[in-house]
Coordinates of C-alpha atoms and ligand atoms in Angstrom, one line a residue:
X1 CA -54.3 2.1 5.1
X2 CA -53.9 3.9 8.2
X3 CA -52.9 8.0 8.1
X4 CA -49.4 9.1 9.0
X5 CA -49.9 10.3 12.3
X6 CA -49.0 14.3 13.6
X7 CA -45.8 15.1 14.7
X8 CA -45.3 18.8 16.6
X9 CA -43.4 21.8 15.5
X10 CA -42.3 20.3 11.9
X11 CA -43.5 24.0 10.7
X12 CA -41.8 25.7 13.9
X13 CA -38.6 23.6 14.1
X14 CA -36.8 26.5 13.6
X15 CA -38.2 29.2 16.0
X16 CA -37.8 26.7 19.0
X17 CA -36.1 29.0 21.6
X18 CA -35.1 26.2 23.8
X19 CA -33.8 24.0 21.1
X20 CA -31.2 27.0 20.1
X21 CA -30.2 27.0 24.2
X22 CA -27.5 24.8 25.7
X23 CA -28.9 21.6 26.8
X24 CA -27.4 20.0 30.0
X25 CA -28.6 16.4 30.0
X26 CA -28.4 14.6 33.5
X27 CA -27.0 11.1 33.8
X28 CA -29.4 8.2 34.3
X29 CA -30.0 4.6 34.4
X30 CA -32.3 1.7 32.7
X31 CA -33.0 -1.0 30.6
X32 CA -32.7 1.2 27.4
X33 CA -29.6 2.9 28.3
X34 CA -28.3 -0.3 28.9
X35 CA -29.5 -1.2 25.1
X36 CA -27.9 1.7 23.5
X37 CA -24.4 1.2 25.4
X38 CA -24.6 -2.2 24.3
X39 CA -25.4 -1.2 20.7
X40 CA -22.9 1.9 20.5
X41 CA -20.1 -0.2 22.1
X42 CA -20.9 -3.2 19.0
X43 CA -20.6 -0.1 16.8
X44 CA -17.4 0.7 18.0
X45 CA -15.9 -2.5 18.0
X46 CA -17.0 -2.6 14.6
X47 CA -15.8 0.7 13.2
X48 CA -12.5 0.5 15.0
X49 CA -11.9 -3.3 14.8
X50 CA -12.5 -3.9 11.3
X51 CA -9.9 -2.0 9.8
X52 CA -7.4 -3.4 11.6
X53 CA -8.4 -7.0 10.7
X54 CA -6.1 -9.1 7.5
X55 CA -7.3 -11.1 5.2
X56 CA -5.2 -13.0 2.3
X57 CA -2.0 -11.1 3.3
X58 CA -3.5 -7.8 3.2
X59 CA -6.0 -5.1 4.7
X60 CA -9.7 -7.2 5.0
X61 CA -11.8 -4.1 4.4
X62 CA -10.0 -1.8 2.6
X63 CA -11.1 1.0 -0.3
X64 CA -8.3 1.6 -2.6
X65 CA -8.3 4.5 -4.5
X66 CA -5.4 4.3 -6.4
X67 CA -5.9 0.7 -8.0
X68 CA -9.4 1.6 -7.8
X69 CA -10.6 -2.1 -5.9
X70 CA -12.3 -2.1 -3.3
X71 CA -11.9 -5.3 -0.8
X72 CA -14.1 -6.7 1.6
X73 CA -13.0 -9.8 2.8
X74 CA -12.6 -12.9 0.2
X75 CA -14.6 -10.1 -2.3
X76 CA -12.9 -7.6 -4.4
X77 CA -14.8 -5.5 -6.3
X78 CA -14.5 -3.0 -9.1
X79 CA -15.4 0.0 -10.7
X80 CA -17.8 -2.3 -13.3
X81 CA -18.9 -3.7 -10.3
X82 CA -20.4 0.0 -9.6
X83 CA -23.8 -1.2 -10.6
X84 CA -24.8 -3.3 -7.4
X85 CA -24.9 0.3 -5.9
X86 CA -28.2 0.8 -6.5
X87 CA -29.3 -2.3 -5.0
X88 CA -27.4 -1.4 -2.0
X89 CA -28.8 1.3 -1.8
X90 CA -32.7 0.5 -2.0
X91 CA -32.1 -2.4 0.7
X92 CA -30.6 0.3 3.0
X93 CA -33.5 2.6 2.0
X94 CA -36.2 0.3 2.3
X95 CA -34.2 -1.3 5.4
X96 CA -34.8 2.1 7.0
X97 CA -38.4 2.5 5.9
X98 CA -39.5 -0.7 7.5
X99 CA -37.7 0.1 10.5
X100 CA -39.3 3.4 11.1
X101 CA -42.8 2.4 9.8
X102 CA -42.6 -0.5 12.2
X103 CA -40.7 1.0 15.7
X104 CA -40.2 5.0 14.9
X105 CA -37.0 6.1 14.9
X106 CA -34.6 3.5 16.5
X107 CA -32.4 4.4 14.0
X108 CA -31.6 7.1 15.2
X109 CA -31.9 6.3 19.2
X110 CA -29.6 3.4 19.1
X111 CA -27.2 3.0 16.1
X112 CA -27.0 6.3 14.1
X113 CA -23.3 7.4 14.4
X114 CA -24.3 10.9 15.1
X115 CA -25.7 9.2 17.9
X116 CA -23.3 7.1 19.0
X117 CA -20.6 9.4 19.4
X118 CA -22.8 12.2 20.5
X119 CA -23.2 10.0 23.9
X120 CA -19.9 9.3 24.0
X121 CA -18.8 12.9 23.9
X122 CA -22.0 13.4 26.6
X123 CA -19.9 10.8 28.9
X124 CA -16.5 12.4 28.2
X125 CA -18.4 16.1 29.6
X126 CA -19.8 13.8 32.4
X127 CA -16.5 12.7 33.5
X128 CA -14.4 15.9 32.9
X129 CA -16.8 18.5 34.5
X130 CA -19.6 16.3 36.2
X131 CA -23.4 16.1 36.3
X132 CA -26.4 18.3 34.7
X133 CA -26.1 20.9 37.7
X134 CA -22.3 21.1 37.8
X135 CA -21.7 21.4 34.1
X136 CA -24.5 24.2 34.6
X137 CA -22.8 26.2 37.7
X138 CA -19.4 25.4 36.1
X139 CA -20.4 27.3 32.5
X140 CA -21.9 30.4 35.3
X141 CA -18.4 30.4 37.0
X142 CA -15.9 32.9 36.6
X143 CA -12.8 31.8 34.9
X144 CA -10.6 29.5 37.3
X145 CA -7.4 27.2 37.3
X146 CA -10.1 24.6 38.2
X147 CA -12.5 25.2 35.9
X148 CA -9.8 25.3 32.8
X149 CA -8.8 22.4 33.7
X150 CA -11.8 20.5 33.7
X151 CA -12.2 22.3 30.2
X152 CA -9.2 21.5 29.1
X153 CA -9.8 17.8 30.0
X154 CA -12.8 17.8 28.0
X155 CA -12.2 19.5 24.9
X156 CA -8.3 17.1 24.9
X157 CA -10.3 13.9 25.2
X158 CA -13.1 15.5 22.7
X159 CA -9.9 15.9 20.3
X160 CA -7.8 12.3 21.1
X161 CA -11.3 10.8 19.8
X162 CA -12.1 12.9 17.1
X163 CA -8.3 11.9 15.7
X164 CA -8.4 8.2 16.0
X165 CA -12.1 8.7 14.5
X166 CA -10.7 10.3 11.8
X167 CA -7.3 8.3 11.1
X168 CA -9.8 5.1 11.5
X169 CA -12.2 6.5 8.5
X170 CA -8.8 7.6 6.2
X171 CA -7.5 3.8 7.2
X172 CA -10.5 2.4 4.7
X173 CA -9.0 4.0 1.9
X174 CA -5.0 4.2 2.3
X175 CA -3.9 1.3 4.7
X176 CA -4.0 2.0 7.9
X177 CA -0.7 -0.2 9.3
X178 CA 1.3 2.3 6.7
X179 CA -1.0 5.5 7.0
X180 CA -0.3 5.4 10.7
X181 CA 3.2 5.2 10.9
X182 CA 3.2 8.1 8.9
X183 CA 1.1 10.2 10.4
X184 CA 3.1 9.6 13.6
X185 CA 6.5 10.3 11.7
X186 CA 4.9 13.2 9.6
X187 CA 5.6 11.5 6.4
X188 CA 1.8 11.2 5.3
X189 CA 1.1 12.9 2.1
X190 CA -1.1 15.9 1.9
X191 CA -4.3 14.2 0.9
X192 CA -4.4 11.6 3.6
X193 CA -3.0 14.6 6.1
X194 CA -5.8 17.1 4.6
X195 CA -8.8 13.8 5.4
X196 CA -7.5 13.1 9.0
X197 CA -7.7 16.8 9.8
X198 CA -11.2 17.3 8.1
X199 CA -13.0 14.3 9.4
X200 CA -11.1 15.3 13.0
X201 CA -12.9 18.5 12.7
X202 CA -16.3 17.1 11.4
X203 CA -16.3 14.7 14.5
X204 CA -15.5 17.3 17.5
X205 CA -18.1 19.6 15.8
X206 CA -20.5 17.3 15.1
X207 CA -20.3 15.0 18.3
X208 CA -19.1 18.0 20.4
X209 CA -20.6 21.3 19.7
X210 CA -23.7 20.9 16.8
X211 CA -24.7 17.7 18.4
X212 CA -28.5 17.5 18.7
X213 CA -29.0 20.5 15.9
X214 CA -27.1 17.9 13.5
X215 CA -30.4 15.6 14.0
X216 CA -32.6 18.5 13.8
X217 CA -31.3 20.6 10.9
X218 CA -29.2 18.7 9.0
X219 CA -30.6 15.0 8.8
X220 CA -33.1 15.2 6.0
X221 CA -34.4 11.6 7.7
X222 CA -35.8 13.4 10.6
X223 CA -37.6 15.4 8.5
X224 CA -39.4 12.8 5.7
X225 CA -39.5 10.0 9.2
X226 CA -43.4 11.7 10.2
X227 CA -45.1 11.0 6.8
X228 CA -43.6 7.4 7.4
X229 CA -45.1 6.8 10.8
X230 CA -48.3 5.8 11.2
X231 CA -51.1 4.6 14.1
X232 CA -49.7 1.4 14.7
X233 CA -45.7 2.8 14.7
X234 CA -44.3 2.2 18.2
X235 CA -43.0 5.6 19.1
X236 CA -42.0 6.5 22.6
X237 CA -45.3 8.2 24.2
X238 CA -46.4 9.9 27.3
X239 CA -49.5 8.9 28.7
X240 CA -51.6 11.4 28.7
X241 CA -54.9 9.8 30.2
X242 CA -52.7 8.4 32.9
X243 CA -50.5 10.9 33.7
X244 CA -52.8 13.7 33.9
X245 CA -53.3 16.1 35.7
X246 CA -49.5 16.4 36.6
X247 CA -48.2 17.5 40.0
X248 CA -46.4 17.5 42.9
X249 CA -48.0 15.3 46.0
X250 CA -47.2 14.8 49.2
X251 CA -46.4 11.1 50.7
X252 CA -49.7 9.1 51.5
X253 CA -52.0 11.2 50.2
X254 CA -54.5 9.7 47.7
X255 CA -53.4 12.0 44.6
X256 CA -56.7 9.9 42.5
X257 CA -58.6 11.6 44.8
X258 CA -57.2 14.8 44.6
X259 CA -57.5 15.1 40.4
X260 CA -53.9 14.0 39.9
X261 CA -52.9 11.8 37.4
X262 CA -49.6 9.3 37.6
X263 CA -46.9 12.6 36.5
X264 CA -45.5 14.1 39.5
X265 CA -44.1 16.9 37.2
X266 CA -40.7 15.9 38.6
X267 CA -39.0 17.2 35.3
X268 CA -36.5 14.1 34.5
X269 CA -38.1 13.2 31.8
X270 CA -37.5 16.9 30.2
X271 CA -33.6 17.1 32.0
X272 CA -32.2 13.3 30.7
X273 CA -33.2 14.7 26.6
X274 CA -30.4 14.6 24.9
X275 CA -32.7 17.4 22.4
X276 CA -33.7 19.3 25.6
X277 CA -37.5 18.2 24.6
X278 CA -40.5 17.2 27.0
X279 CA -42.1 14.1 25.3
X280 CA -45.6 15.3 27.3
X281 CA -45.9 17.7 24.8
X282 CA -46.6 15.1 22.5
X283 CA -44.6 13.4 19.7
X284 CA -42.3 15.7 17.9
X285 CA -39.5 16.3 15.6
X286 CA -37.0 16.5 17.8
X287 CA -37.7 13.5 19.3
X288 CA -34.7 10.9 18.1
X289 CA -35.9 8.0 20.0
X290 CA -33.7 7.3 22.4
X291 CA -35.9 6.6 24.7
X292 CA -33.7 8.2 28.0
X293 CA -37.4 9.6 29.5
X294 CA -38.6 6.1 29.2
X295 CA -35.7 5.0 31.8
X296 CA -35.7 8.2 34.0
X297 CA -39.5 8.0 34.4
X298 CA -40.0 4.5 34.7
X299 CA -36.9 5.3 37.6
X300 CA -39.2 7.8 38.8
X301 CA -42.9 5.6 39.1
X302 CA -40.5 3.1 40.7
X303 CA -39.7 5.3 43.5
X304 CA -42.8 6.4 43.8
X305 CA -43.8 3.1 44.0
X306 CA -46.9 3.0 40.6
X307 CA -46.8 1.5 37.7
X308 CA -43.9 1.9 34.9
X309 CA -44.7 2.7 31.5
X310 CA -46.1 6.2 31.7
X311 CA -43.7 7.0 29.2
X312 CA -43.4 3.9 26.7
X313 CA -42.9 2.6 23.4
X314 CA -46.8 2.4 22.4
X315 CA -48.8 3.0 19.6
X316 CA -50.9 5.7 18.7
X317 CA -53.7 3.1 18.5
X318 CA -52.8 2.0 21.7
X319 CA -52.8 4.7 23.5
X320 CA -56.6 5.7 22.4
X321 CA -57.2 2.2 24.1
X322 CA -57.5 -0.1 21.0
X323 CA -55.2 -2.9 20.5
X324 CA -51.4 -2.8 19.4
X325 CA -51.6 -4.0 15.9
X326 CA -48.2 -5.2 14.3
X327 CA -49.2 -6.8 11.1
X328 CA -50.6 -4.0 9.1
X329 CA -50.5 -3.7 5.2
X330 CA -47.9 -0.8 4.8
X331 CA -45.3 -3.0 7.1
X332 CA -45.8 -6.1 4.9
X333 CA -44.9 -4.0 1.6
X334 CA -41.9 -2.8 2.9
X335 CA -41.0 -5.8 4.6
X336 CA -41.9 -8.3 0.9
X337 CA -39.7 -5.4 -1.0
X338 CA -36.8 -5.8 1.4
X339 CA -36.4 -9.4 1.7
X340 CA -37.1 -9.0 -2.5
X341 CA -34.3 -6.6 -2.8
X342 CA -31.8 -8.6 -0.6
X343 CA -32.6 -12.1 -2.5
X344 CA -31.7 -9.9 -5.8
X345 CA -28.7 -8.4 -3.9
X346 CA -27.2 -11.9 -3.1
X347 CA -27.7 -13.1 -6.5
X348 CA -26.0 -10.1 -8.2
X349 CA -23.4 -10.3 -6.0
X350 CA -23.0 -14.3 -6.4
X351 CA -23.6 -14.0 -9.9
X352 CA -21.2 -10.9 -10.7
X353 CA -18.8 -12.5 -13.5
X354 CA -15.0 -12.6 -12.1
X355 CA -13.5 -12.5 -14.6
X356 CA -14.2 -9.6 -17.5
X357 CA -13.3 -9.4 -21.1
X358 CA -13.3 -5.8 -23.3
X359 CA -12.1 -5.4 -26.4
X360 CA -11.8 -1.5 -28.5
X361 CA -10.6 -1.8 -31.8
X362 CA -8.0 1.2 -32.7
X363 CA -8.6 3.5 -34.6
X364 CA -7.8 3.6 -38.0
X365 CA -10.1 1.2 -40.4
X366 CA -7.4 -0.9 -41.4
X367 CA -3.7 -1.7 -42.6
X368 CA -2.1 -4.0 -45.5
X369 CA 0.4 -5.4 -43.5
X370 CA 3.7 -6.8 -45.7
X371 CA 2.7 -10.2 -46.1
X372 CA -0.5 -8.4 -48.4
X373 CA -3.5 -9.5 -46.0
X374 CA -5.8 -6.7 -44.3
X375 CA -4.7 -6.1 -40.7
X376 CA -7.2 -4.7 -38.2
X377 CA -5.8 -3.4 -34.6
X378 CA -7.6 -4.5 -31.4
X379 CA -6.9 -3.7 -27.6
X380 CA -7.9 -5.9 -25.4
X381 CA -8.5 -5.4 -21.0
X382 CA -9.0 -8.6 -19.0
X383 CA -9.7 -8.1 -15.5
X384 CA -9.1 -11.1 -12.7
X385 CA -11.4 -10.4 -9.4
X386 CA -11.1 -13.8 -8.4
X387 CA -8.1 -14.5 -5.9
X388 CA -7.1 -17.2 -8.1
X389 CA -4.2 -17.7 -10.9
X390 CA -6.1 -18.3 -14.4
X391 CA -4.6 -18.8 -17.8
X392 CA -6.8 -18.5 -20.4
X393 CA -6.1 -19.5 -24.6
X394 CA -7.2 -16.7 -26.8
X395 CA -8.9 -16.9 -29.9
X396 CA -11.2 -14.9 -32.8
X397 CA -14.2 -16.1 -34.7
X398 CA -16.6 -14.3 -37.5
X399 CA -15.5 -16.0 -40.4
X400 CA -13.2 -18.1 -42.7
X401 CA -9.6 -16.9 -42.9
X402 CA -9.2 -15.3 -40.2
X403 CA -5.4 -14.9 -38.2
X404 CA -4.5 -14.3 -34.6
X405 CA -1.4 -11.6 -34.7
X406 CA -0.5 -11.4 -30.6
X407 CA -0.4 -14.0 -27.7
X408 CA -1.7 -17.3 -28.1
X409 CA -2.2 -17.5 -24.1
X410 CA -2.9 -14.8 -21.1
X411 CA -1.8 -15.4 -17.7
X412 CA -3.5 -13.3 -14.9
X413 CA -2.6 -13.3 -11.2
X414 CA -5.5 -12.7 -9.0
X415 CA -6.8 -9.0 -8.9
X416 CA -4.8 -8.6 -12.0
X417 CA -6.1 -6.6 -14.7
X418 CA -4.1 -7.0 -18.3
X419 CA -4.6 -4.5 -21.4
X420 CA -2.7 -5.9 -24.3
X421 CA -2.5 -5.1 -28.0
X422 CA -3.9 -7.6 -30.9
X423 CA -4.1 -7.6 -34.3
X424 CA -6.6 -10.1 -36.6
X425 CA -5.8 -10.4 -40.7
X426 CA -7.0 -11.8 -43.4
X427 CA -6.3 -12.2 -46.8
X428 CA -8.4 -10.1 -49.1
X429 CA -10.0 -12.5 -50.9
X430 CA -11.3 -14.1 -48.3
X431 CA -13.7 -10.2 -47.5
X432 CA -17.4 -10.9 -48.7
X433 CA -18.6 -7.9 -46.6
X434 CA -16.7 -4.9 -45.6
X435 CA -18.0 -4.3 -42.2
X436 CA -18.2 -7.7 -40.4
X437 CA -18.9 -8.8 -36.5
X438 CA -15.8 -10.8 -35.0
X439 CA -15.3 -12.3 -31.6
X440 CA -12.5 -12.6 -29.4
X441 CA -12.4 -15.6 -26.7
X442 CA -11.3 -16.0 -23.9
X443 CA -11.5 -19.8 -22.6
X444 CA -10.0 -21.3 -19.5
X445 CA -7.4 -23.9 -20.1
X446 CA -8.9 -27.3 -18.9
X447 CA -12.5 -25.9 -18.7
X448 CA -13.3 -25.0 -22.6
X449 CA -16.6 -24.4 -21.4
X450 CA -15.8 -21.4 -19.5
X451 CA -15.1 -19.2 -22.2
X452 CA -15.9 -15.1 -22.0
X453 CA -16.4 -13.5 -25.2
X454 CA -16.7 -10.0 -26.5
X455 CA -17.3 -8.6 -29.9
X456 CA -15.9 -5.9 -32.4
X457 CA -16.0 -5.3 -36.2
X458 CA -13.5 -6.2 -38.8
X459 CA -13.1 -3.5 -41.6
X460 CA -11.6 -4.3 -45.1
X461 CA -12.1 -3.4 -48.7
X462 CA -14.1 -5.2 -50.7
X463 CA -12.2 -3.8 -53.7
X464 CA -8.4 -6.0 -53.6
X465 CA -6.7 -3.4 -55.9
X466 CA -8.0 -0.5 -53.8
X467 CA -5.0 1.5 -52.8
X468 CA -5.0 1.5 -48.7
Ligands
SF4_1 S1 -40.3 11.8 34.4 FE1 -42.4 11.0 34.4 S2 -43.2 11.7 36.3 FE2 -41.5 13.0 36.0 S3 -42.3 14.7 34.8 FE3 -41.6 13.2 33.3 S4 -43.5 12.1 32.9 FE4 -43.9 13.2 34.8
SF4_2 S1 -38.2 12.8 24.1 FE1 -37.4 11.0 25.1 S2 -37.0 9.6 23.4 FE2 -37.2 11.6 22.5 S3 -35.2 12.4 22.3 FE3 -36.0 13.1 24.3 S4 -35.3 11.6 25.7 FE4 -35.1 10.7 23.7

């Protein structure tokens, strides 16, 4: 198996003095920019779409807190339905690892929220205050009308995004055609106020303010993704061979001739970085993929009329002039546990029961009741996740003699869940043991082969003249 391969300044992350530093990215264009709008504005539709969208007469994707369901479509799930988390959550995990292991971390370049709305915020400073050099002579400039305008602008359209993020998170967990009425009438309650005011916050510092340090402080991905990456990862890479010895040139001269490689030390690369990083340094940390030096230098050999592809997606392998190898062992693993883990993931999920019988039985051992038999107390909690009406005939075996005190039949609405009292007697000769395993059913009318069943003891006296 091939070594993880070295990624710079894991060690020095932290005493970086140009990571701590403003960075003013400059506007470009490309094929991967074009990528990541196209992926960001899918994300978007997504996030801000979906919670808008009905299903059945009520919200489609909606957690709800306080009767504890959470909906997703035709689905409903419930709190006993907590244990297809961990499924979820190795799929996403070994989603990610395959991802990284087989194409770095596009992750984080193309979908990662932090991402996402980080360039959006980038393109609300863009329009509001202008390019890399006017944002930079702009922050130099004394205070104006102008420049508090274009401030102003800014940090108001920072804050109109950060609130619909925020009122469109707190709309997955109290509806969001009643939670926005509310807000608007300032009738929400404090909880749903208190959310839409943190997660405003958590968006216009996050997106606005902490943006890159988020990805290099705070996302404990960044920091496991280098022992993940190996020879054959494609990570975005300069070409070194090729692009050295950087420097300037003049117009028709042979630069080959003169010792210069393909880099004309033109900078872009280093000025479009979202992390303020130059990717000629070799891989790094701080690198999130997003491949923006790929399109401003590709932009740049254009111009100057070579090659594109000094900076690429490549391998490590590659670039020391070996072939691009895809199909490598590591990939495979994580690829045959992924597609393992979803198959079990769609059978849980398809196989979950929906419908779910529990029965306690109440304290106390047990009663005489007046007609002289020995009375034990149940309670019993039937829980409907389907979104159909079922009526079911209930009924108790375990042995000879034994009587059904409590409803007959059970009628459940869909989503309904029903906790009812029952009692089971029997007379006391009919005791042979004074501890004995009963069950209580639960069969469909029409279908008495789809019957759920769960146990519980029966306590008597074995001794009929015992005093109870
Ligand atoms: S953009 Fe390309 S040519 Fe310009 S400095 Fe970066 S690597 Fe060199
Ligand atoms: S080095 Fe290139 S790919 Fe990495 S973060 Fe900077 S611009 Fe994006």
């Amino acid at each position: 198996m091939s070594k993880p391969i070295q990624v710079h300044n894991i060690e020095t992350l932290e005493v970086k003095s140009h990571i701590s530093d403003k960075v003013y990215t400059r506007s470009f264009k490309g094929v991967f920019r074009r990528l990541r709008i196209g992926g960001g504005a899918l994300l978007f539709l997504l996030y801000f779409g979906t919670v808008w969208l009905t299903w059945n007469q009520r919200q489609a994707v909606l957690w709800d807190l306080s009767a504890k369901k959470f909906h997703i479509f035709s689905s409903t799930f419930w709190p006993q339905d907590l244990v297809l988390l961990s499924p979820i959550l190795i799929v996403c995990a070994f989603g990610l690892f395959f991802l990284t292991v087989w194409a770095g971390r596009v992750w984080c370049g193309y979908t990662c929220p932090q991402s996402a709305w980080m360039w959006a915020f980038m393109w609300v400073e863009k329009i509001s205050e202008g390019d890399r050099n006017q944002r930079k002579k702009l922050d130099r400039a004394p205070t104006s009308l102008q420049k508090v305008y274009k401030k102003s602008k800014k940090h108001g359209l920072w804050l109109l995004i950060s609130v619909v993020t925020a009122v469109t998170f707190v709309g997955y967990f109290a509806p969001i055609r009643e939670l926005v009425p509310s807000l608007l009438t300032f009738q929400a309650g404090e909880l749903a106020t208190f959310w839409v005011f943190f997660f405003t916050l958590a968006t216009y510092l996050n997106a606005g303010w902490l943006r890159e340090k988020v990805c290099l402080h705070m996302c404990p991905y960044g920091r496991f993704q280098s022992s993940m990456l190996d020879k054959d990862s494609l990570v975005i890479s300069y070409d070194v061979a090729r692009g050295e010895a950087r420097g300037a040139r003049s117009s028709g001269l042979d630069y080959k001739a003169e010792g210069l490689g393909d880099c004309v030390d033109c900078q872009m690369c280093v000025q479009v970085c979202p992390t303020g990083i130059d990717i000629r340094d070799g891989l790094q940390m701080e690198c999130i993929g997003c491949a923006a030096c790929v399109d401003a230098c590709d932009s740049v050999m254009e111009k100057m009329g070579y090659e594109t592809g000094l900076i690429r997606y490549t391998s490590e392998r590659e670039l020391s002039g070996e072939p691009l190898k895809i199909v490598r062992p590591r990939l495979v693993g994580y690829g045959a546990v992924l597609i393992a883990m979803i198959i079990t993931l769609t059978w849980a999920i398809a196989s979950r029961p929906l419908v779910s019988l529990d029965v306690a039985k109440d304290r106390g051992l047990y009663r005489l009741n007046t007609q002289g038999e020995i009375e034990n107390s149940y309670t019993l909690k039937v829980i409907n996740k389907s979104h159909q009406n079922r009526r079911y005939n209930v009924s108790v075996k375990g042995f000879e003699g034994l009587n059904l005190i409590g409803p007959a039949y059970v009628n459940l609405n869909p989503g309904e869940q029903l906790t009812f009292p029952l009692s089971v007697s029997v007379a006391p000769g009919a005791l042979k043991v004074d501890v004995t395993e009963i069950a209580f059913y639960l069969t469909q009318l029409g279908q008495n082969d789809s019957s759920l069943m769960s146990t519980s003891r029966f306590t008597g006296p074995l001794d009929n003249h015992r005093k109870y």
